[in-house]
Coordinates of N, CA and C in Angstrom, one line a residue:
X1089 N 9.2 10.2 -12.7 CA 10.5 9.6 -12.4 C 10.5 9.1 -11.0
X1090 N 11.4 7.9 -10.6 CA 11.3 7.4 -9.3 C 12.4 7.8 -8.8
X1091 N 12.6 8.8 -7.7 CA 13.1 9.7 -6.6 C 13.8 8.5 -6.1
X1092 N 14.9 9.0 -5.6 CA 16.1 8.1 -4.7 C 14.8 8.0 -2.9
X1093 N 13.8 9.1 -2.6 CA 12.6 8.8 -1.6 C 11.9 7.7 -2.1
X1094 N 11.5 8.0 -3.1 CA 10.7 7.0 -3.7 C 10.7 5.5 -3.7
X1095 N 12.4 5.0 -4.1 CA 13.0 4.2 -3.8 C 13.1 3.7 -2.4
X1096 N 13.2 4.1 -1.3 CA 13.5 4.4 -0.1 C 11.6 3.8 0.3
X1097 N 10.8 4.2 0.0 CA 9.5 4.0 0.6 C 9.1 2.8 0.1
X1098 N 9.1 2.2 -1.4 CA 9.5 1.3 -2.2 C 9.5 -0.1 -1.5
X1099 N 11.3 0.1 -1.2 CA 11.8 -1.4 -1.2 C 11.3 -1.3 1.1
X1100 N 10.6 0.0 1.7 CA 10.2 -0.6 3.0 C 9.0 -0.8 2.7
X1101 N 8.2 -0.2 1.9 CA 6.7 -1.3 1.7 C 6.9 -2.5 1.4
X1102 N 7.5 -3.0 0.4 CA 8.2 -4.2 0.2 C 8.0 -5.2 1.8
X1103 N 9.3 -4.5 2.1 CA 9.7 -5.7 3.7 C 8.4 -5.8 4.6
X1104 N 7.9 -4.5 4.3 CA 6.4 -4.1 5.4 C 5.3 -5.9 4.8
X1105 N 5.2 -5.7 3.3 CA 4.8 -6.4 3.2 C 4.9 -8.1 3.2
X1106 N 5.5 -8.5 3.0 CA 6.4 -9.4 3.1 C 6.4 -9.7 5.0
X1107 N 7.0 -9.0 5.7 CA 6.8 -8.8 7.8 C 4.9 -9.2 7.8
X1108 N 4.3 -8.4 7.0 CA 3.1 -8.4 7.7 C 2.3 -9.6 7.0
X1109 N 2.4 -10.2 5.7 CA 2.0 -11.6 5.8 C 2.7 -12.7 6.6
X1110 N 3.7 -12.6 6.9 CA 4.6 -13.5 8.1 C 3.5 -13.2 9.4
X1111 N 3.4 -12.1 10.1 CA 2.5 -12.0 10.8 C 1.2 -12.4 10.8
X1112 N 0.7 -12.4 10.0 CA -0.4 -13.1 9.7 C -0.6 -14.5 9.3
X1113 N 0.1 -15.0 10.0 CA 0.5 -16.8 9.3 C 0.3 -17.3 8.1
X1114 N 1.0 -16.5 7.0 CA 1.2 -16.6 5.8 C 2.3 -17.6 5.4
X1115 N 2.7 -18.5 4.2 CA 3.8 -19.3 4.4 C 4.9 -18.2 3.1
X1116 N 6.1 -18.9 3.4 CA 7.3 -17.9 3.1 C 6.9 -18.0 1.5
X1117 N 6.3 -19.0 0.9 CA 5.8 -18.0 -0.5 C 5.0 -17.1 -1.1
X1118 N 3.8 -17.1 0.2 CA 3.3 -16.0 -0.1 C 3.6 -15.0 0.0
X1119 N 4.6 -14.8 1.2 CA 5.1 -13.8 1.8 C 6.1 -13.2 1.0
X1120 N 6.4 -13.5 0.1 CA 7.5 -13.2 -0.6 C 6.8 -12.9 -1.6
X1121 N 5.8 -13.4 -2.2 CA 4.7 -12.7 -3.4 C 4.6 -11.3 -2.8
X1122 N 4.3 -10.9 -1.4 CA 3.7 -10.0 -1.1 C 5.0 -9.3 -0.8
X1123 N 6.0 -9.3 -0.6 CA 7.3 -8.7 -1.0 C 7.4 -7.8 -2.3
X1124 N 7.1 -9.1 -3.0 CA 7.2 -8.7 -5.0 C 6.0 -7.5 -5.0
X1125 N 5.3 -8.2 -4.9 CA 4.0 -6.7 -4.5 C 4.2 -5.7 -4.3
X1126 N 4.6 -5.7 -2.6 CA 5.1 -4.1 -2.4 C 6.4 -3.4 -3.1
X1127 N 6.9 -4.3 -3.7 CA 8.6 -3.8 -4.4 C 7.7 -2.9 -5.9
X1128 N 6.7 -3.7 -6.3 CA 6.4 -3.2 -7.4 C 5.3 -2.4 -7.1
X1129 N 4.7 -1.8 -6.2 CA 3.3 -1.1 -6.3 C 3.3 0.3 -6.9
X1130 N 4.6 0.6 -7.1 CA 4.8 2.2 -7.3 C 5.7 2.1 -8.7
X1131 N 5.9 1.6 -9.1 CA 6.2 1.0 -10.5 C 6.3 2.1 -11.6
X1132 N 4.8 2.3 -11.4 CA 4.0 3.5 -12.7 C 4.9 5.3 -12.3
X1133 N 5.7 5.4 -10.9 CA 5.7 6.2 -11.0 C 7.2 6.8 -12.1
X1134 N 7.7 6.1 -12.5 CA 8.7 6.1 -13.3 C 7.9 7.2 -14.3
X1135 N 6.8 6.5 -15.1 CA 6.6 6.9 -16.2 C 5.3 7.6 -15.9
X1136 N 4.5 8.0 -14.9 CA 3.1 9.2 -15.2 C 3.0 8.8 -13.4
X1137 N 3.6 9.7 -12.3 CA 2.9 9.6 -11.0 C 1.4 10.2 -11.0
X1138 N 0.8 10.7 -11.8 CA -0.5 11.6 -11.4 C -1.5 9.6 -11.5
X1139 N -1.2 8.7 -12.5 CA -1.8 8.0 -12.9 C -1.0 6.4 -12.4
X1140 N 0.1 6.8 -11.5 CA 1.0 5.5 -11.4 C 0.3 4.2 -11.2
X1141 N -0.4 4.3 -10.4 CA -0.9 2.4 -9.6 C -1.8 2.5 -11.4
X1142 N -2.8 2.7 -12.6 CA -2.8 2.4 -13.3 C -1.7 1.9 -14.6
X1143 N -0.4 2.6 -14.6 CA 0.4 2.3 -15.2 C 0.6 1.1 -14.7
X1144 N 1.4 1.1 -13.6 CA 2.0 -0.3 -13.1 C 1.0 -1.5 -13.4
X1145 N 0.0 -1.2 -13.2 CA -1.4 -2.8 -13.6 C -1.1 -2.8 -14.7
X1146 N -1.0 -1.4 -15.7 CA -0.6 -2.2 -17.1 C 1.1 -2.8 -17.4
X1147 N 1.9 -2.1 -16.5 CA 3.4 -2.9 -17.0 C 3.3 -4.7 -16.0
X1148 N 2.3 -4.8 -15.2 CA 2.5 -6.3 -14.8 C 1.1 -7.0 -15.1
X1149 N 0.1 -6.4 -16.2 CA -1.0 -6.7 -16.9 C -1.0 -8.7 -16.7
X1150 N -0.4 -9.1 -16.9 CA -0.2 -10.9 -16.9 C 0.0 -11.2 -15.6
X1151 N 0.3 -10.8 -14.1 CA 1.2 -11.1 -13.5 C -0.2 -11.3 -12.4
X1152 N -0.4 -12.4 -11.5 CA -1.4 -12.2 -10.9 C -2.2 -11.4 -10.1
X1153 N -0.8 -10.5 -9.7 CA -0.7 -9.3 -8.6 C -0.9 -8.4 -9.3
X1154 N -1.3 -8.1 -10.6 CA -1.5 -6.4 -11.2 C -2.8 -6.3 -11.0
X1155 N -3.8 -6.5 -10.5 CA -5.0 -5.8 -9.9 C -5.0 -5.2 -8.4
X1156 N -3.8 -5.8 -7.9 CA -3.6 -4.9 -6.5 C -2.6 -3.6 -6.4
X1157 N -1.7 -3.8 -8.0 CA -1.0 -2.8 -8.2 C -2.3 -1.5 -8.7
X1158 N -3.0 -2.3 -9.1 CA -3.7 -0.8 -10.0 C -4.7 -0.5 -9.1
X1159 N -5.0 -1.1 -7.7 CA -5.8 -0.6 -6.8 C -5.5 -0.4 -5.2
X1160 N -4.3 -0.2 -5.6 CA -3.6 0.5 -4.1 C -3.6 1.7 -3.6
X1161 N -4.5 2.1 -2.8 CA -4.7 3.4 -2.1 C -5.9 3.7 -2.7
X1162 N -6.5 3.3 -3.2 CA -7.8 3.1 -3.4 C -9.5 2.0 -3.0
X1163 N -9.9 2.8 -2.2 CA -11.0 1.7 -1.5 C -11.8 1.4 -2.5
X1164 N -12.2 -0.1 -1.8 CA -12.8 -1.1 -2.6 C -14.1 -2.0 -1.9
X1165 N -15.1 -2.5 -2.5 CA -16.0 -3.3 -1.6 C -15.5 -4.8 -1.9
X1166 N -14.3 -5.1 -2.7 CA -13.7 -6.6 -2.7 C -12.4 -6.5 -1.8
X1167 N -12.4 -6.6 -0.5 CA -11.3 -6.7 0.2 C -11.0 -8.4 0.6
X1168 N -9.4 -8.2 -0.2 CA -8.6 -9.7 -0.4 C -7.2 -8.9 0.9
X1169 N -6.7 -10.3 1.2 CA -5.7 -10.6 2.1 C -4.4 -9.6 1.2
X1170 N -4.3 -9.9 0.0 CA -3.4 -9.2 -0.5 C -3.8 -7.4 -0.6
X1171 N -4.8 -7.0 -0.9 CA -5.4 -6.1 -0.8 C -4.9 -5.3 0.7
X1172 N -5.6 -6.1 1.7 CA -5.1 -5.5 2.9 C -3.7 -5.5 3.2
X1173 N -2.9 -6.5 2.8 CA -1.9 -6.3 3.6 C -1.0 -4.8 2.4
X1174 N -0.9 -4.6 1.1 CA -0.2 -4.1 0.7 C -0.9 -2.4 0.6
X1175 N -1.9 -2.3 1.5 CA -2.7 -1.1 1.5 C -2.0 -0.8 3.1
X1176 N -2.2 -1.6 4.1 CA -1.4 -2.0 5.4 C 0.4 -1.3 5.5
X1177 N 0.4 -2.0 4.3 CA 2.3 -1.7 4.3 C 2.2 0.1 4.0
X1178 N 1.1 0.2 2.8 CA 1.8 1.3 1.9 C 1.5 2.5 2.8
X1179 N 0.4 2.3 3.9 CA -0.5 3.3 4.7 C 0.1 3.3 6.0
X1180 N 1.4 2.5 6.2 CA 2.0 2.6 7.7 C 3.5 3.2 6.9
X1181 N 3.4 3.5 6.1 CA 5.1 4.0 5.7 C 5.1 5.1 4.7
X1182 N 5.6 5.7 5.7 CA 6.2 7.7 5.2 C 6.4 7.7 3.5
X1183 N 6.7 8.4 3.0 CA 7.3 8.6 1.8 C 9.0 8.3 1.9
X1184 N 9.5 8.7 3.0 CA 10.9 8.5 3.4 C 10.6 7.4 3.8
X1185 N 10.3 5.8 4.1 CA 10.7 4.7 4.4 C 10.5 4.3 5.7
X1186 N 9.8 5.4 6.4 CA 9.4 5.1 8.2 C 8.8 4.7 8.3
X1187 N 8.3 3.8 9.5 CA 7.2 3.3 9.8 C 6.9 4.7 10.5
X1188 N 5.2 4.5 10.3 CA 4.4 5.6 11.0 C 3.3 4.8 11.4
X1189 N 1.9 5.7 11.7 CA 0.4 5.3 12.3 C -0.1 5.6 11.1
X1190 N -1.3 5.2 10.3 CA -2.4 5.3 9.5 C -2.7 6.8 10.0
X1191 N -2.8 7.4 11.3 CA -3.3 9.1 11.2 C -2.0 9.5 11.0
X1192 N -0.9 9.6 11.1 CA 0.1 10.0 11.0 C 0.6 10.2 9.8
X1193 N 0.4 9.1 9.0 CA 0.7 9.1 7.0 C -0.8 9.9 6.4
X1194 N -2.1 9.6 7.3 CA -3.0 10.4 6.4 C -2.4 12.0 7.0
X1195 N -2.3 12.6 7.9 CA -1.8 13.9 8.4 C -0.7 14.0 7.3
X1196 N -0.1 13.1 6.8 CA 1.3 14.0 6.1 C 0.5 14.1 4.2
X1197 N -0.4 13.5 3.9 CA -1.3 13.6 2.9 C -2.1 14.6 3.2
X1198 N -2.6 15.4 4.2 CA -3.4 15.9 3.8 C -2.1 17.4 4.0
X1199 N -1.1 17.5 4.4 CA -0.7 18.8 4.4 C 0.2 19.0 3.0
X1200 N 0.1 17.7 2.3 CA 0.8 17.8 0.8 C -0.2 18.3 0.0
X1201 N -1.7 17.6 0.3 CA -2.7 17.8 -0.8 C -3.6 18.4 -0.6
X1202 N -4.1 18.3 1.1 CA -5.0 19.5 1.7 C -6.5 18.1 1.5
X1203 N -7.2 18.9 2.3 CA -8.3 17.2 2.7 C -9.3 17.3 1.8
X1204 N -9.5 18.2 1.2 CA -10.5 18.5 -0.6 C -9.9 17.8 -1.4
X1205 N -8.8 17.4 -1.6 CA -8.1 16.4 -2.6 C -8.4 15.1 -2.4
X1206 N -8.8 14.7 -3.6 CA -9.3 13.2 -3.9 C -8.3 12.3 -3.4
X1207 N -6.9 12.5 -3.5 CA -6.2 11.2 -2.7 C -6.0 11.4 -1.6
X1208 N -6.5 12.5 -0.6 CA -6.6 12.6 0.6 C -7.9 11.8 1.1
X1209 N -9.2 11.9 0.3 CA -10.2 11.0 0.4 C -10.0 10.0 0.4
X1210 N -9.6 9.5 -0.7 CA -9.3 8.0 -0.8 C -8.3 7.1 -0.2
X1211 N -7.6 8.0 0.6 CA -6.5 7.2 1.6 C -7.5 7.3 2.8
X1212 N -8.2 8.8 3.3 CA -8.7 8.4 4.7 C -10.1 6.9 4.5
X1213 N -10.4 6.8 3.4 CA -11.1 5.9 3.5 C -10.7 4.4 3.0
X1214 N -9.7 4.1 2.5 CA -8.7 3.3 2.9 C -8.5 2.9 4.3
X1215 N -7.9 3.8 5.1 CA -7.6 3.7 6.0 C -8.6 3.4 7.3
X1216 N -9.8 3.7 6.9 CA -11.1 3.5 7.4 C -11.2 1.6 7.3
X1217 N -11.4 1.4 6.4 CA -11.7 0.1 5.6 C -10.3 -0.9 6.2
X1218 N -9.2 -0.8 6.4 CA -8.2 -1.5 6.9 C -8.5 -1.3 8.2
X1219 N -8.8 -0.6 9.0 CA -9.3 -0.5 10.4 C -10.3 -1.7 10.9
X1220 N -10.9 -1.1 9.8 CA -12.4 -2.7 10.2 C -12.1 -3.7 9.7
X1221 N -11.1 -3.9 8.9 CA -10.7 -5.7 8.4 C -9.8 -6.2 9.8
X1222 N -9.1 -4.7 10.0 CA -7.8 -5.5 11.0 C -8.9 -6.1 12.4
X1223 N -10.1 -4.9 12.7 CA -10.9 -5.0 14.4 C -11.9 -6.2 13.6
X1224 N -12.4 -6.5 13.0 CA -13.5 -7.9 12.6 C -12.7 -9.3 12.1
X1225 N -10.9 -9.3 11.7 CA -10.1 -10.4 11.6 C -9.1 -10.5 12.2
X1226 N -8.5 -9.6 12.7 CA -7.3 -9.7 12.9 C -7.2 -9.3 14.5
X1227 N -8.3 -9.2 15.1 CA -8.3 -8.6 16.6 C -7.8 -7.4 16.9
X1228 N -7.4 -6.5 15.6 CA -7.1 -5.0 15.5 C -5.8 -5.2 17.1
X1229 N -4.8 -6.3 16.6 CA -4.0 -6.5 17.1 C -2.4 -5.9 16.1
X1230 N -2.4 -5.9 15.0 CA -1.3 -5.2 14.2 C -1.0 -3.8 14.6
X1231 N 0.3 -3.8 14.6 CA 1.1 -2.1 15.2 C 0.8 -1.2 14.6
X1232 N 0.9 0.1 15.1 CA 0.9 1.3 14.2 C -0.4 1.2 13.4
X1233 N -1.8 1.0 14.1 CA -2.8 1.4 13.1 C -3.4 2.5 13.6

């Protein structure tokens, strides 16, 4: 089920994403794809959180963006613009809707899951992988990484 937090973290991934293709001299439709994106990435958690970002790829299965839904917070050796930015949003913002730092959200994952847990891995290596897209494209000039 999706938590009134949930909601809350949600619709500021959302704006996160949406701000950070703007920043990235994206034009206002994509940026608003990447709005839609982050509004939907957490989708699945309605109906099975242990398995959410697969659920949600299957409820937007048609939709061009359901392969970023079903691989968010999950590293990858195909890093796309949409990829980074909605990994960007989801990895700079709290569960409550804050902006934070990439160590700061991995530190609040690992005292939920403890750093033996697989989505404690898979976010610090996420978070690894967005480091070196932002320092080899982006001039590792973006806030809070």
């Amino acid at each position: 089920m999706i938590t009134e937090n949930r909601l809350t973290h949600i619709l500021a991934v959302a704006r996160k994403s949406y701000k950070i293709a703007k920043d990235f001299g994206y034009d206002e439709t994509f940026a608003r794809e990447m709005f839609a994106l982050g509004f939907n990435h957490d989708i699945g958690y309605e109906f099975n959180p242990i398995i959410h970002e697969q659920v949600g790829a299957e409820i937007f299965k048609d939709w061009k963006y359901a392969e970023y839904i079903g691989s968010h917070g999950i590293p990858t050796n195909n890093i796309t613009i949409e990829w980074v930015i909605l990994n960007l949003a989801d990895m700079t913002t709290s569960p409550m809707g804050k902006e934070v730092s990439m160590d700061d959200r991995l530190l609040e994952i690992e005292q939920r899951y403890g750093k033996d847990h697989i989505w404690y891995k898979q976010s610090e290596e996420v978070c690894n992988l967005l480091k070196e897209y932002l320092t080899n494209n982006e001039g590792n000039t973006y806030d809070n990484i």
